[in-house]
């Protein structure tokens, strides 16, 4: 296969590579779509399969086993995966013994239906069932259908040490919670990833220690809703009130966890994703202020600037409460950057409600954002009880308006860095030029500067001379 072809594979779904484990002869091609959690889960899957004799490969054509970790968040994400299955189908014609498995949210949503709908698929494995992969592969070898989509109250993969795939050796993800209990009416995640569980802080610290010992410099703590992290000995968060007094008294919440890891690893940068405004406490903001090594960046999805829309979405806060939270962040962490997720054209969204979203963007002046048109998902409360009544052209027009406004504020925010010096962690070569490094500052802005004698993984001070809406350009001082 040509180099171009390999790069194309990587772009599409981030095909994953890793070092070989000695003695392993079978070849696994694994690729991930969707969120960072999926990427991290693929690393867990690669670790589980490394013990079953599989090394990863980036060549689809030579794989014994192809796994695709899927996303269901919007219809388009599912269509992308279906297209990918067509490609596997073509490859299977030249490599007929190749087995194909679907992992992740689509596996959970469609279950055994997948085997009927897509003849190419041999196994279907939901996000809490990866430990069962060795058994499921045996079933496939024996010519039987293999499906496990049972969601768990306990599974956190706390003791699995992920194989770091496609890693730059500098930044890594560490999962701290799984699932989500928030039940936003538009969202499929609570159905595909199950109830919320938190991971034992001891196993989180152990995993970070391993990464730090291996020279990783930046850790992102991951969860669908990190602010509701709560460890009191295991089990579901909703059962906390029935836990013993001792368990309640010694419970670790997200601000404690942040404080703990930032103090234990003072030379390591910490980030976290994602925060839900309704669960973010002032304690978290104060903990960020206390530790220099916690990056001053908060991804704070809001979806809409209208309280009425937020109510229809079952988001547990109003526009005003969100603005108050932003005011508190600005007061306690004046240098903190804030980004958003917004969704246009949710059921019944009026022109006035859309204007409220625009005015919220103007109020917060977000550093950047991820913006989407609402896509109805089967099984959600919105699909069952509301009407997806905003025409696609209107959704798209509103989306274009919020993207345009966001771009204005992205540039406004990057311009604020011009003439200042920022600390950058070097992550690799710039995509556009091999003569430049790229990295990020604490606020998560991408910084590009000419290469000197630095190395990947170094922290360097960069004087910012120019910018675009997405990138800071500077030089070493
Ligand atoms: N708390 C999660 C949210 C996951 S979904 C997190 O970790 O980010 C990510 C974003 O996708 C949401 O914030 C929302 O803006 C968008 N999204 C979710 N469901 C959607 C839908 N049905 N249609 C369009 N966008 C959606
Ligand atoms: Fe989805 Fe809302 Fe949870 S967006 S992931 S249900 S916080």
PDB file of C-alpha atoms and ligand atoms in Angstrom, residues 73 179-190 224-225 276 278-279 303 313 315, ligand 2:
ATOM      1  CA  UNK A  73     -24.370  11.123  18.367  1.00  0.00           C
ATOM      2  CA  UNK A 179     -21.867   6.762  31.163  1.00  0.00           C
ATOM      3  CA  UNK A 180     -24.152   9.703  31.784  1.00  0.00           C
ATOM      4  CA  UNK A 181     -27.263  10.174  33.936  1.00  0.00           C
ATOM      5  CA  UNK A 182     -28.265  13.577  32.679  1.00  0.00           C
ATOM      6  CA  UNK A 183     -30.829  12.498  30.131  1.00  0.00           C
ATOM      7  CA  UNK A 184     -30.724  15.551  27.895  1.00  0.00           C
ATOM      8  CA  UNK A 185     -33.766  14.956  25.705  1.00  0.00           C
ATOM      9  CA  UNK A 186     -31.806  15.118  22.412  1.00  0.00           C
ATOM     10  CA  UNK A 187     -28.928  12.855  23.420  1.00  0.00           C
ATOM     11  CA  UNK A 188     -28.358   9.186  22.711  1.00  0.00           C
ATOM     12  CA  UNK A 189     -25.386   8.800  25.090  1.00  0.00           C
ATOM     13  CA  UNK A 190     -27.313   7.710  28.214  1.00  0.00           C
ATOM     14  CA  UNK A 224     -19.143  12.468  29.505  1.00  0.00           C
ATOM     15  CA  UNK A 225     -19.646  14.708  32.503  1.00  0.00           C
ATOM     16  CA  UNK A 276     -21.690  20.109  32.285  1.00  0.00           C
ATOM     17  CA  UNK A 278     -25.285  22.169  35.921  1.00  0.00           C
ATOM     18  CA  UNK A 279     -22.678  20.032  37.707  1.00  0.00           C
ATOM     19  CA  UNK A 303     -26.444  24.009  23.472  1.00  0.00           C
ATOM     20  CA  UNK A 313     -33.634  19.877  26.309  1.00  0.00           C
ATOM     21  CA  UNK A 315     -30.705  20.884  30.773  1.00  0.00           C
TER      22      UNK A 315
HETATM   23 FE1  LIG B   2     -25.563  13.723  26.464  1.00  0.00          FE
HETATM   24 FE2  LIG B   2     -26.441  15.549  28.139  1.00  0.00          FE
HETATM   25 FE3  LIG B   2     -25.004  13.497  29.036  1.00  0.00          FE
HETATM   26  S1  LIG B   2     -25.493  15.919  26.156  1.00  0.00           S
HETATM   27  S2  LIG B   2     -23.681  12.935  27.328  1.00  0.00           S
HETATM   28  S3  LIG B   2     -27.031  13.396  28.150  1.00  0.00           S
HETATM   29  S4  LIG B   2     -24.839  15.642  29.664  1.00  0.00           S
END
